[in-house]
Amino acid sequence: MALVSSSSPVFSVRRREAELVAPARPTPRELKLLSDIDDQEGLRMQIPVIMFYRNDPLLMEGRDPAMVIREAVAAALVFYYPFAGRLVEGPNRKLAVDCTGEGVVFTEADADVTVEDLGDAVAPPCPNLPELLFNVPGSDGILGCPLLLIQVTRLMCGGFIFAIRFNHTMCDGPGLVQFLNAVGEMARGGDVPSPLPGWQRDIFNARDPLDVTCMHHEYEEAYTGPPKNTGSKKMAQRPFFFGPKQIQALKGQLPPHLQGSTTFEVVTACLWKCRTSALALRPDETIRISFAINARGKHVVPLPSGFYGNAFVYPAQVSKAQSLCEGSLGFAVEMVKKVKAQMSEEYMRSVADFMVMKGRPLYKAEGTYIISDTTRVGFGEVDFGWGKPVHAGIAAGYYIYTFLVRFRNSTGEEGIVVPVRLPSQAMERFEGEIKKMIEEPIKDLSNVIKDA
């Protein structure tokens, strides 16, 4: 079964009083506008990330990770000073950063547990997240609140846990990693981060005149009928692991013309198909699959060096629930490929124009499933001086929003873990659907496996 054990050892966390960490030196007091991609309604949320580090006395003997990282954050904020400010809203709900230099929230803590004790419990959704990233009162709003919440928790083994919650309007995953790498450079003795950060959010502003040239299914109204048969409203969260065997089982079900499909495509198609079946939707209900496609590395929009703003959009494709549930895995993969094919500079420009023209609408929750692949974002490469983390990635699961996270389980198997959140009865059905899918007979797969 692909379900990862989410049981966690019982341990206590002792926290010190939270503090504001300001830039180590004076920074400009100015107002910096976010882009029309940054400030869309769907990004006005807080996202938690967590990283687990083993002790390495040869690298940082006698140094306190909490103290080292606190000082490094202050040093990095000299260059990334907008993170030390607060968001304000202007005409037409346009977001801007008031660069006040107030700082980010930092909490120092200790836990009576080791990295080894945690085992697979480090997989998202992290069951101990409220203890390892304490929600400091007054810190979780969008306007007028700190833009970063950080907690460093020392462990009995000499290792530590670094957890951070970021305001998504300020940056995407790669942008956050760029900032964290800057903190790592400072922690290891650097003076200036490389690359230097660049703001330049205007490259993703709406055009004048506005010109919506593409279809944006991600913002369309969908289901308007009676409540769906999703069972109990009580929600359940579980992590599902896709290792080489599970991925082979999925790819083995595809027809010859889809044998070159990527791991992302087949895992996304499987999740969408199984989730739709588990929710027991009406056969004629309109559903959509949407996922984040980043402009970085795709030559879609030339980005300036050091750009750390949001540089992605959520194209979508629609189907009827019956077509997806009764169709093959190959049908779902074809739909996923159609989503990817929409990405272009013009699509991003059209999204920015659409945001302004329609008043920054939220993507539609009903009938929507959104996937974000974070396996190559770089969380696992962040080094504060103690080497790379044992595990790093998004720490939570959401109902309509799912993250794919790189993960090595307790047996040493490399793969992808997916934190899923569903109504409890639907979760049981989802688990059954996944089990049926991955236990299909595996064909000759010697030439099938291909990295996403």
mmCIF file with all atom_site columns, C-alpha atoms in Angstrom, residues 43 96 157 181 196 214 217 240 269 302 329 346 383 385 391 400:
data_model
loop_
_atom_site.group_PDB
_atom_site.id
_atom_site.type_symbol
_atom_site.label_atom_id
_atom_site.label_alt_id
_atom_site.label_comp_id
_atom_site.label_asym_id
_atom_site.label_entity_id
_atom_site.label_seq_id
_atom_site.pdbx_PDB_ins_code
_atom_site.Cartn_x
_atom_site.Cartn_y
_atom_site.Cartn_z
_atom_site.occupancy
_atom_site.B_iso_or_equiv
_atom_site.pdbx_formal_charge
_atom_site.auth_seq_id
_atom_site.auth_comp_id
_atom_site.auth_asym_id
_atom_site.auth_atom_id
_atom_site.pdbx_PDB_model_num
ATOM 1  C CA . LEU A 1 43  ? -2.002  33.564 -3.240  1.00 0.00 ? 43  LEU A CA 1
ATOM 2  C CA . ALA A 1 96  ? 2.310   46.739 -1.872  1.00 0.00 ? 96  ALA A CA 1
ATOM 3  C CA . CYS A 1 157 ? 20.808  14.416 19.065  1.00 0.00 ? 157 CYS A CA 1
ATOM 4  C CA . ASN A 1 181 ? 20.098  30.004 0.400   1.00 0.00 ? 181 ASN A CA 1
ATOM 5  C CA . LEU A 1 196 ? 21.805  39.600 -5.260  1.00 0.00 ? 196 LEU A CA 1
ATOM 6  C CA . CYS A 1 214 ? -6.701  33.107 -23.397 1.00 0.00 ? 214 CYS A CA 1
ATOM 7  C CA . HIS A 1 217 ? -10.870 27.725 -16.884 1.00 0.00 ? 217 HIS A CA 1
ATOM 8  C CA . PHE A 1 240 ? 0.766   8.788  0.180   1.00 0.00 ? 240 PHE A CA 1
ATOM 9  C CA . ALA A 1 269 ? -3.360  11.954 -13.430 1.00 0.00 ? 269 ALA A CA 1
ATOM 10 C CA . PRO A 1 302 ? 12.986  36.512 -19.343 1.00 0.00 ? 302 PRO A CA 1
ATOM 11 C CA . LEU A 1 329 ? -5.466  6.479  -16.745 1.00 0.00 ? 329 LEU A CA 1
ATOM 12 C CA . GLU A 1 346 ? 1.007   35.208 -23.621 1.00 0.00 ? 346 GLU A CA 1
ATOM 13 C CA . ASP A 1 383 ? 22.609  24.396 3.933   1.00 0.00 ? 383 ASP A CA 1
ATOM 14 C CA . GLY A 1 385 ? 26.328  25.049 7.848   1.00 0.00 ? 385 GLY A CA 1
ATOM 15 C CA . HIS A 1 391 ? 14.027  15.890 4.649   1.00 0.00 ? 391 HIS A CA 1
ATOM 16 C CA . ILE A 1 400 ? -8.185  21.356 -3.191  1.00 0.00 ? 400 ILE A CA 1
#
